[in-house]
Coordinates of C-alpha atoms in Angstrom, one line a residue:
M1 CA 21.5 20.8 65.8
T2 CA 23.6 18.0 64.1
T3 CA 24.8 18.4 60.8
D4 CA 22.2 15.0 60.3
A5 CA 19.5 17.0 61.0
L6 CA 21.1 20.3 59.5
G7 CA 20.6 18.1 56.5
G8 CA 17.0 16.9 57.2
R9 CA 16.1 19.7 57.6
G10 CA 17.1 21.3 54.7
V11 CA 15.0 17.8 52.1
G12 CA 11.9 19.3 53.8
K13 CA 12.3 22.7 52.6
R14 CA 13.3 21.3 48.7
R15 CA 10.4 19.3 49.6
G16 CA 8.2 22.0 50.7
R17 CA 9.6 23.8 47.7
R18 CA 8.6 21.4 45.3
Q19 CA 5.5 20.9 46.4
G20 CA 4.0 24.4 46.2
A21 CA 5.6 24.9 42.6
R22 CA 2.8 22.7 42.5
P23 CA 0.2 24.5 39.9
Q24 CA -3.6 23.8 41.8
G25 CA -6.0 21.1 40.7
W26 CA -3.4 18.6 40.0
G27 CA -4.6 15.5 41.3
G28 CA -8.4 16.5 41.2
A29 CA -10.5 18.7 39.3
R30 CA -8.4 21.2 36.0
E31 CA -7.4 24.3 35.7
D32 CA -8.9 26.3 32.9
G33 CA -4.9 26.1 31.8
A34 CA -4.0 22.9 32.2
G35 CA -7.3 21.5 30.9
L36 CA -6.8 23.2 27.8
A37 CA -3.6 22.8 27.1
E38 CA -4.3 18.6 28.4
D39 CA -6.9 18.9 25.8
G40 CA -5.0 19.5 23.5
A41 CA -2.6 16.6 24.1
G42 CA -4.6 14.7 24.2
D43 CA -6.2 15.6 20.5
A44 CA -2.8 15.6 19.2
G45 CA -2.7 12.2 20.7
L46 CA -6.0 10.5 18.5
A47 CA -4.4 12.0 15.8
A48 CA -1.1 10.2 16.0
A49 CA -2.6 7.6 16.9
G50 CA -5.1 7.2 13.2
E51 CA -8.8 8.1 15.8
T52 CA -11.2 8.9 13.8
E53 CA -12.8 12.3 14.8
D54 CA -16.0 14.6 13.4
D55 CA -16.1 15.2 9.2
P56 CA -18.0 18.8 8.3
S57 CA -19.3 16.7 5.4
G58 CA -21.3 15.0 7.8
G59 CA -19.0 12.2 7.9
R60 CA -16.5 9.7 9.7
R61 CA -12.6 10.7 8.0
R62 CA -9.7 9.1 8.9
S63 CA -7.0 12.4 10.7
G64 CA -4.5 13.0 9.7
T65 CA -4.9 11.0 5.5
R66 CA -5.5 12.4 2.2
Q67 CA -8.1 12.2 0.4
P68 CA -7.5 10.7 -2.8
R69 CA -5.9 13.1 -5.8
R70 CA -9.4 12.9 -8.9
T71 CA -8.4 11.1 -12.3
V72 CA -8.7 14.0 -15.4
A73 CA -12.4 11.1 -15.6
E74 CA -13.7 12.7 -12.4
R75 CA -12.9 15.9 -13.5
L76 CA -13.9 16.4 -16.3
E77 CA -17.2 15.2 -15.4
S78 CA -17.6 17.3 -12.4
G79 CA -16.9 20.8 -15.1
D80 CA -13.9 21.3 -13.2
L81 CA -11.6 20.7 -16.4
S82 CA -12.0 21.4 -19.2
L83 CA -12.6 18.7 -23.0
E84 CA -9.8 21.9 -24.4
D85 CA -7.5 21.5 -20.5
A86 CA -7.3 17.9 -20.9
A87 CA -6.5 17.8 -23.8
E88 CA -3.4 20.3 -23.6
K89 CA -2.4 18.2 -20.8
A90 CA -2.7 15.1 -22.4
R91 CA 0.0 16.9 -25.7
E92 CA 2.0 17.5 -22.6
T93 CA 2.5 14.2 -21.6
L94 CA 2.7 12.7 -24.2
L95 CA 5.4 14.9 -25.0
R96 CA 6.8 14.4 -22.1
I97 CA 7.2 11.1 -21.8
L98 CA 8.5 10.8 -25.7
T99 CA 10.9 13.1 -24.8
A100 CA 12.6 10.3 -22.4
A101 CA 12.2 7.4 -25.0
P102 CA 10.5 6.4 -29.0
K103 CA 7.2 4.0 -28.4
S104 CA 4.9 2.8 -30.6
R105 CA 0.6 4.7 -30.2
A106 CA -1.3 1.9 -28.7
E107 CA 2.2 2.1 -25.3
L108 CA 1.4 5.9 -25.3
E109 CA -2.2 4.8 -25.2
Q110 CA -1.8 2.3 -22.4
S111 CA 0.1 5.4 -21.1
L112 CA -2.4 7.9 -20.6
A113 CA -4.9 5.6 -19.8
R114 CA -3.3 4.5 -16.5
K115 CA -3.1 8.5 -15.8
G116 CA -6.3 8.0 -16.2
Y117 CA -7.6 10.1 -19.6
P118 CA -10.5 9.2 -20.4
E119 CA -10.4 7.6 -24.3
A120 CA -12.4 11.3 -25.9
V121 CA -9.1 12.8 -25.1
V122 CA -6.1 10.6 -25.8
A123 CA -7.8 9.1 -29.5
P124 CA -7.9 13.4 -31.8
V125 CA -4.6 14.1 -30.1
L126 CA -2.4 10.8 -30.4
D127 CA -5.0 11.2 -34.4
R128 CA -2.8 14.8 -34.0
F129 CA 0.7 13.4 -33.2
D130 CA 0.6 10.7 -35.4
E131 CA -0.2 14.1 -38.7
V132 CA 2.8 15.2 -37.5
G133 CA 5.0 12.7 -37.4
L134 CA 5.4 12.0 -33.3
V135 CA 3.9 9.1 -33.6
D136 CA 4.8 6.7 -36.7
D137 CA 4.6 2.6 -35.6
A138 CA 6.7 1.9 -38.6
A139 CA 9.6 4.2 -37.8
Y140 CA 9.6 2.4 -34.4
A141 CA 9.1 -1.2 -35.8
D142 CA 11.8 -0.5 -37.6
M143 CA 14.0 0.8 -35.0
L144 CA 13.8 -1.8 -32.8
V145 CA 14.5 -4.8 -35.0
R146 CA 17.6 -2.7 -36.1
T147 CA 19.0 -2.0 -32.8
R148 CA 17.6 -4.8 -30.7
H149 CA 19.3 -7.4 -33.7
A150 CA 22.4 -5.5 -33.7
E151 CA 22.4 -4.7 -30.7
R152 CA 21.7 -8.2 -28.6
G153 CA 21.4 -10.1 -31.7
L154 CA 17.7 -11.4 -31.1
S155 CA 16.3 -13.8 -33.6
R156 CA 12.7 -13.6 -36.8
R157 CA 10.3 -15.4 -33.8
A158 CA 11.8 -13.3 -30.8
L159 CA 11.4 -9.6 -32.5
A160 CA 8.2 -11.1 -33.5
M161 CA 6.9 -11.1 -30.4
E162 CA 8.6 -7.8 -28.5
L163 CA 6.6 -6.0 -31.8
R164 CA 3.3 -7.3 -30.7
R165 CA 3.4 -7.1 -27.3
R166 CA 4.4 -3.3 -27.7
G167 CA 1.0 -3.2 -30.3
I168 CA 2.4 -3.1 -32.8
D169 CA -0.3 -5.2 -35.1
E170 CA 0.6 -7.9 -37.5
E171 CA 1.1 -6.0 -40.7
T172 CA 3.6 -3.6 -39.4
A173 CA 5.6 -6.2 -37.8
A174 CA 5.6 -7.9 -41.5
D175 CA 7.8 -5.6 -43.0
A176 CA 10.1 -4.3 -40.1
L177 CA 11.2 -8.0 -39.8
E178 CA 11.9 -8.0 -43.5
Q179 CA 15.1 -6.1 -42.9
V180 CA 16.0 -9.5 -41.1
D181 CA 16.7 -12.5 -43.4
G182 CA 17.7 -16.1 -42.4
D183 CA 21.7 -15.0 -43.5
D184 CA 21.4 -11.9 -40.9
E185 CA 20.2 -14.4 -38.6
H186 CA 22.3 -17.1 -39.2
E187 CA 25.0 -14.5 -38.5
A188 CA 23.8 -13.3 -35.4
A189 CA 23.4 -17.0 -34.2
L190 CA 27.3 -18.2 -34.6
A191 CA 28.3 -15.1 -33.0
L192 CA 26.2 -15.3 -30.0
A193 CA 27.7 -18.8 -29.8
R194 CA 31.1 -17.8 -30.2
K195 CA 30.8 -15.6 -27.5
H196 CA 29.3 -18.3 -25.0
V197 CA 31.6 -21.3 -26.5
A198 CA 34.5 -19.0 -25.5
R199 CA 33.2 -18.0 -21.5
T200 CA 33.0 -21.9 -21.2
R201 CA 36.6 -22.8 -22.3
G202 CA 38.2 -25.2 -20.0
L203 CA 34.7 -26.8 -18.9
D204 CA 33.2 -29.7 -20.0
R205 CA 32.4 -30.0 -23.5
D206 CA 28.9 -31.1 -22.8
V207 CA 28.6 -28.2 -20.3
R208 CA 29.8 -25.4 -23.3
V209 CA 27.5 -27.5 -25.7
R210 CA 24.2 -27.1 -22.8
R211 CA 24.6 -23.1 -22.6
A212 CA 25.8 -21.9 -25.6
V213 CA 22.5 -23.9 -26.4
G214 CA 20.6 -22.5 -23.7
A215 CA 21.7 -18.9 -24.5
L216 CA 20.2 -19.0 -27.8
G217 CA 17.0 -20.2 -27.1
R218 CA 16.6 -17.4 -24.7
K219 CA 17.6 -15.5 -27.8
G220 CA 15.2 -17.0 -29.9
Y221 CA 16.1 -19.3 -31.9
A222 CA 15.6 -22.9 -32.5
P223 CA 17.2 -25.5 -31.4
G224 CA 18.0 -26.7 -35.0
V225 CA 20.1 -23.4 -36.0
S226 CA 21.3 -23.1 -31.9
F227 CA 22.6 -26.8 -31.8
G228 CA 24.4 -25.8 -35.7
V229 CA 26.4 -23.0 -35.0
V230 CA 27.1 -24.4 -31.9
R231 CA 28.8 -27.3 -33.1
D232 CA 30.9 -24.5 -35.3
A233 CA 32.0 -22.6 -32.9
L234 CA 33.3 -25.3 -31.5
S235 CA 34.7 -26.4 -35.1
E236 CA 35.9 -23.1 -34.9
E237 CA 38.0 -23.7 -31.5
G238 CA 38.6 -27.3 -32.7
A239 CA 37.9 -28.7 -29.8
D240 CA 37.6 -31.9 -29.7
D241 CA 34.5 -34.8 -31.3
A242 CA 32.4 -31.0 -32.4
D243 CA 31.1 -33.3 -34.3
D244 CA 29.4 -35.3 -31.8
Y245 CA 26.3 -32.7 -32.0
P246 CA 25.6 -32.3 -35.6
G247 CA 21.6 -31.7 -34.7
G248 CA 21.4 -32.5 -30.6
F249 CA 21.5 -34.3 -27.8
D250 CA 23.0 -38.1 -28.2

């Protein structure tokens, strides 16, 4: 018998063993074990594909998706949360916010509203925080004006806009802005002008003026003030023809 014949017979035996190991019912009716396995795989495939399946409530829901989390107001309405528990949760939330950074009362109200707290819960809690000094819009406004002016050189106009954006009322804002008078504002503007002029040393004079004035404008300074302090900064530096810009572009 030749080697080819032996090889052929060997291949035939191997094929026979593989065919014999194949479970009965493949390609035809499914047997119990195989059928259950295939059914399970099919269900998993449906879930992976996002197919819907029957919901116990009688509707249809998407497999593998989470139900939206209910707000505090919804839990109160359904009776799952008491008013006392909601107030306690609001207190804890406010303390976490204030630990991170001081806020105005209006900002705290907005934060709790975004988290789904109803006004009936929020107002009494904030009233209590007012009483014990944890929320103090006057002190907050004073701090904001003092730090923003000293650290960023913001003008009174820019400071007033920021206070308004943070929900500080007009009277409280006016009291806080008294910390910055005209001399303070001029000194802050001149300091900014010196800084921006120094950064552009070596560039064309017109470019230097435009950049410095633009930077001051973004801090809330009026054009007349901006051109004046930029001219002074250039004069201190000894720049030629600094007086060509008395209050605007030629």
